[in-house]
Coordinates of C-alpha atoms and ligand atoms in Angstrom, one line a residue:
M70 CA -14.5 -10.4 -6.6
S71 CA -17.7 -8.9 -5.2
H72 CA -17.5 -5.6 -6.8
I73 CA -21.0 -3.9 -6.9
H74 CA -21.5 -1.6 -9.9
I75 CA -24.6 0.4 -10.3
D76 CA -25.1 2.9 -13.2
K77 CA -28.1 5.0 -14.3
L78 CA -30.4 2.8 -12.2
F79 CA -34.1 3.8 -12.1
K80 CA -36.8 2.0 -10.1
T81 CA -40.4 2.9 -10.4
Y82 CA -43.1 0.9 -8.6
P83 CA -46.1 0.4 -10.9
G84 CA -49.5 1.7 -9.7
T85 CA -51.8 4.7 -10.0
P86 CA -49.9 6.8 -9.7
P87 CA -46.6 5.0 -10.1
V88 CA -44.0 5.6 -7.4
R89 CA -40.6 6.8 -8.6
A90 CA -38.5 5.3 -5.9
L91 CA -35.0 5.6 -7.3
E92 CA -33.6 7.9 -9.9
N93 CA -30.3 7.8 -11.7
I94 CA -28.4 6.0 -9.0
Q95 CA -24.7 5.5 -9.6
L96 CA -22.7 3.5 -7.1
D97 CA -19.5 1.6 -7.1
I98 CA -18.5 -0.5 -4.1
A99 CA -15.2 -2.3 -3.9
P100 CA -14.7 -5.6 -2.2
G101 CA -14.4 -5.2 1.5
E102 CA -15.7 -1.7 1.5
F103 CA -18.0 -0.7 4.4
V104 CA -20.5 1.9 3.2
A105 CA -23.6 3.5 4.7
L106 CA -26.7 4.7 3.0
L107 CA -28.2 7.6 4.8
G108 CA -31.4 9.4 4.0
P109 CA -34.9 10.4 5.2
S110 CA -37.7 7.9 5.5
G111 CA -39.2 6.9 2.1
C112 CA -36.1 8.0 0.1
G113 CA -35.6 4.6 -1.3
K114 CA -32.9 3.1 0.9
S115 CA -34.6 -0.2 1.3
T116 CA -35.6 -0.3 -2.3
L117 CA -31.9 0.2 -3.3
L118 CA -30.8 -2.6 -0.9
N119 CA -33.6 -4.9 -2.2
T120 CA -32.6 -4.4 -5.8
I121 CA -29.0 -5.4 -4.9
A122 CA -30.4 -8.4 -3.0
S123 CA -32.6 -9.2 -6.2
F124 CA -35.7 -9.1 -4.1
E125 CA -36.9 -6.3 -6.4
G126 CA -36.1 -5.9 -10.1
I127 CA -34.9 -2.7 -11.6
T128 CA -36.8 -0.5 -14.1
S129 CA -33.8 0.4 -16.1
G130 CA -30.0 0.8 -15.8
T131 CA -27.1 -1.4 -14.9
L132 CA -26.6 -3.5 -11.7
T133 CA -23.8 -6.0 -11.6
V134 CA -22.0 -7.9 -8.8
G135 CA -18.6 -9.2 -9.7
G136 CA -19.1 -8.2 -13.3
Q137 CA -22.3 -10.4 -13.6
S138 CA -25.8 -9.0 -13.9
I139 CA -27.8 -10.5 -11.0
K140 CA -31.1 -12.2 -11.6
A141 CA -32.1 -13.9 -8.3
P142 CA -31.2 -13.7 -4.6
G143 CA -28.2 -15.8 -3.7
P144 CA -26.0 -16.8 -0.8
D145 CA -23.3 -14.4 -2.1
R146 CA -25.5 -11.5 -0.8
G147 CA -26.7 -12.0 2.8
V148 CA -29.5 -9.8 4.0
V149 CA -30.1 -8.6 7.6
F150 CA -33.3 -6.8 8.3
Q151 CA -34.4 -4.8 11.4
E152 CA -36.0 -8.0 12.8
A153 CA -34.1 -11.2 12.3
A154 CA -36.4 -13.6 10.5
L155 CA -35.5 -16.7 12.5
F156 CA -37.4 -19.9 12.5
P157 CA -39.1 -19.8 15.9
W158 CA -39.2 -23.6 16.2
L159 CA -35.5 -24.1 15.5
T160 CA -32.6 -23.6 18.0
V161 CA -29.9 -21.0 17.5
W162 CA -27.6 -23.7 16.0
E163 CA -30.3 -25.1 13.7
N164 CA -31.1 -21.6 12.5
I165 CA -27.5 -20.9 11.7
V166 CA -26.9 -24.1 9.8
F167 CA -30.3 -24.1 8.0
G168 CA -29.0 -22.3 4.9
P169 CA -26.0 -24.5 4.2
K170 CA -28.2 -27.6 4.8
A171 CA -30.8 -26.4 2.5
Q172 CA -28.1 -25.9 -0.1
G173 CA -27.3 -29.6 0.2
L174 CA -23.9 -29.2 1.9
K175 CA -22.6 -31.9 4.1
P176 CA -22.0 -31.1 7.8
A177 CA -18.3 -31.4 7.3
D178 CA -18.5 -28.5 4.8
Y179 CA -20.2 -26.0 7.1
Q180 CA -19.8 -27.1 10.7
D181 CA -16.5 -25.5 11.5
R182 CA -17.5 -22.3 10.0
A183 CA -20.8 -22.3 11.8
E184 CA -19.0 -22.9 15.1
E185 CA -16.6 -20.1 14.4
M186 CA -19.4 -17.7 13.6
L187 CA -21.3 -18.8 16.7
R188 CA -18.2 -17.9 18.7
I189 CA -17.5 -14.6 17.0
M190 CA -21.0 -13.5 17.6
G191 CA -20.9 -14.5 21.3
L192 CA -23.6 -17.1 21.0
A193 CA -21.7 -20.3 22.0
D194 CA -23.6 -20.6 25.3
F195 CA -26.9 -20.1 23.6
R196 CA -26.7 -22.7 20.8
N197 CA -29.6 -24.7 22.1
H198 CA -31.9 -21.8 22.9
L199 CA -35.0 -21.0 20.8
P200 CA -35.3 -17.5 19.4
I201 CA -38.1 -16.6 21.9
Q202 CA -35.6 -17.2 24.7
L203 CA -33.2 -14.6 23.3
S204 CA -33.1 -10.8 23.5
G205 CA -33.5 -8.6 20.4
G206 CA -29.8 -8.0 20.2
M207 CA -29.0 -11.7 20.4
R208 CA -31.6 -12.5 17.7
Q209 CA -29.8 -10.0 15.4
R210 CA -26.5 -11.7 16.3
V211 CA -28.0 -15.0 15.1
G212 CA -29.2 -13.3 11.9
I213 CA -25.6 -12.1 11.2
A214 CA -24.0 -15.4 12.2
R215 CA -26.4 -17.1 9.7
V216 CA -25.4 -15.0 6.7
L217 CA -21.7 -15.3 7.6
T218 CA -22.1 -19.1 7.8
L219 CA -23.6 -19.1 4.4
G220 CA -20.4 -17.6 3.2
S221 CA -21.9 -14.3 2.1
K222 CA -19.1 -11.9 1.1
I223 CA -21.6 -9.1 0.8
L224 CA -23.8 -8.1 3.7
L225 CA -26.9 -6.0 3.0
M226 CA -28.1 -4.6 6.3
D227 CA -31.3 -2.6 6.5
E228 CA -31.4 -0.7 9.7
P229 CA -30.4 -3.9 11.5
F230 CA -30.0 -2.2 14.9
G231 CA -32.9 0.2 14.6
A232 CA -35.2 -1.7 17.0
L233 CA -32.6 -2.0 19.7
D234 CA -32.1 0.1 22.8
A235 CA -29.2 2.5 22.8
Q236 CA -26.8 0.4 24.9
T237 CA -27.5 -2.8 22.9
R238 CA -27.2 -0.9 19.7
L239 CA -23.8 0.4 20.7
S240 CA -22.5 -3.1 21.5
M241 CA -23.9 -4.4 18.2
Q242 CA -22.1 -1.7 16.4
E243 CA -18.8 -2.6 18.1
L244 CA -19.4 -6.3 17.3
L245 CA -20.1 -5.5 13.7
L246 CA -16.9 -3.5 13.5
S247 CA -14.9 -6.4 14.9
V248 CA -16.5 -8.8 12.5
W249 CA -15.5 -6.5 9.7
D250 CA -12.0 -6.2 11.0
R251 CA -11.7 -10.1 11.0
L252 CA -13.6 -11.1 7.9
K253 CA -13.6 -7.9 5.7
P254 CA -16.9 -8.5 4.1
T255 CA -18.4 -5.8 1.8
I256 CA -21.1 -4.1 3.9
I257 CA -23.9 -1.9 2.7
F258 CA -25.5 -0.5 5.9
V259 CA -28.8 1.4 5.7
T260 CA -29.5 3.8 8.5
H261 CA -31.0 7.1 9.2
D262 CA -28.8 7.6 12.3
I263 CA -25.9 9.9 11.4
D264 CA -23.8 8.8 14.3
E265 CA -24.1 5.2 13.4
A266 CA -23.2 5.9 9.7
I267 CA -20.0 7.8 10.7
F268 CA -19.0 5.3 13.4
L269 CA -19.2 2.3 11.2
A270 CA -18.7 3.2 7.5
D271 CA -15.7 4.3 5.4
K272 CA -18.0 6.0 2.9
I273 CA -21.4 7.6 3.4
Y274 CA -23.9 8.0 0.6
I275 CA -26.5 10.6 1.4
M276 CA -29.7 10.2 -0.4
S277 CA -32.3 12.9 -1.2
A278 CA -36.0 12.6 -0.5
R279 CA -38.1 10.8 -3.1
P280 CA -37.4 10.2 -5.8
G281 CA -34.2 8.9 -4.2
R282 CA -31.0 10.0 -5.7
I283 CA -27.5 10.0 -4.3
E284 CA -26.8 13.6 -3.4
T285 CA -23.4 13.4 -1.7
V286 CA -20.7 10.9 -1.0
L287 CA -18.4 11.5 2.0
D288 CA -15.3 9.6 3.0
T289 CA -15.0 9.3 6.8
H290 CA -11.2 8.7 6.9
F291 CA -11.3 7.4 10.5
A292 CA -8.6 4.8 11.3
R293 CA -9.6 1.3 12.2
P294 CA -10.0 -0.5 14.5
R295 CA -12.5 2.0 15.9
A296 CA -13.7 2.4 19.4
I297 CA -16.4 4.4 21.1
E298 CA -14.0 7.2 21.9
L299 CA -14.1 8.2 18.3
T300 CA -17.7 9.5 18.7
A301 CA -16.5 12.1 21.2
T302 CA -13.7 13.5 19.0
Q303 CA -13.9 16.9 17.3
A304 CA -13.3 15.4 13.9
F305 CA -16.4 13.1 14.4
N306 CA -18.6 16.0 15.5
E307 CA -17.4 18.2 12.6
L308 CA -18.3 15.6 10.1
K309 CA -21.7 15.1 11.8
L310 CA -22.4 18.8 11.6
S311 CA -21.5 18.9 7.9
I312 CA -23.8 16.0 7.2
L313 CA -26.6 17.7 9.1
K314 CA -26.1 20.8 7.0
T315 CA -26.0 18.8 3.8
I316 CA -29.3 17.1 4.7
R317 CA -31.0 20.3 5.6
Q318 CA -30.2 21.8 2.2
H319 CA -32.1 19.1 0.4
Ligands
ATP649 N1 -43.4 -2.8 -3.0 C1 -43.7 -1.5 -3.2 N2 -44.7 -1.1 -4.0 C2 -45.0 0.2 -4.1 N3 -44.3 1.2 -3.6 C3 -43.2 0.9 -2.8 C4 -42.9 -0.5 -2.5 N4 -41.8 -0.5 -1.7 C5 -41.5 0.8 -1.4 N5 -42.4 1.6 -2.1 C6 -42.3 3.1 -2.1 O1 -41.1 3.5 -2.6 C7 -40.6 4.6 -1.8 C8 -39.3 4.3 -1.2 O2 -39.5 3.3 -0.1 P1 -38.3 2.6 0.7 O3 -39.0 1.6 1.6 O4 -37.3 2.1 -0.2 O5 -37.8 3.8 1.6 P2 -36.8 3.9 2.8 O6 -35.8 4.9 2.5 O7 -36.3 2.5 3.1 O8 -37.7 4.4 4.0 P3 -37.6 4.1 5.6 O9 -36.4 4.9 6.1 O10 -38.9 4.6 6.1 O11 -37.4 2.6 5.7 C9 -41.7 5.0 -0.8 O12 -42.5 6.0 -1.3 C10 -42.5 3.7 -0.7 O13 -43.8 4.0 -0.4
MG650 MG1 -36.4 1.2 4.7

């Protein structure tokens, strides 16, 4: 089970002076939970995500996934950044199956899954395109299809839609909600967009300015499946206002 457990986690980047990026973080995320990390620029959101991905070590504290302390990045934790880091010389299909191939799997072991993810992400007609022939939103879809094909049960998403225009961003949010409804991965979604956090997540962790701490945890309680109409409801706007007030206090 991919239960993420973080307790008394501190992260300081060495240097003169050292940067205290995270302080006393405590976080427990159940399998299949969809959580958002919300906070101002520089508060340590990416640092926290990168420690869970094992791209960064921790200074002290506990960080376990499924009860095991994690030492290195692995296919169990798929990472999606603001810009999908695709191989520009490989087609959509080749990018998607690159990971399982590199792991030494046989085509029979990953082909069906890759086909399914290609379909779910609406990329079936673009399998032979190169990344440069795709829009930004489509490139992000390839990035998501790639980690899902790897079989990652945990998606670590660092402002994945931050570089997209408003309309594309909305359709990507809807797509991610439908992916979650079908596959129920655990998602940790970093954003500084309050609407995005409320629309997507079940739980919102609000971080303080540096050194990053978790100030508040909010449950959104909105039913799924969710549709855009949710963002126009009174309950949505009340929650948004209370988050704005919380952030202003810190
Ligand atoms: N590799 C690094 N070495 C030294 N300091 C770093 C490193 N990475 C991040 N920092 C510092 O740690 C702090 C937290 O950075 P981080 O990137 O985690 O913030 P963030 O919340 O993701 O910000 P943003 O919303 O702008 O992406 C910042 O002060 C940053 O300068
Ligand atoms: Mg960041």
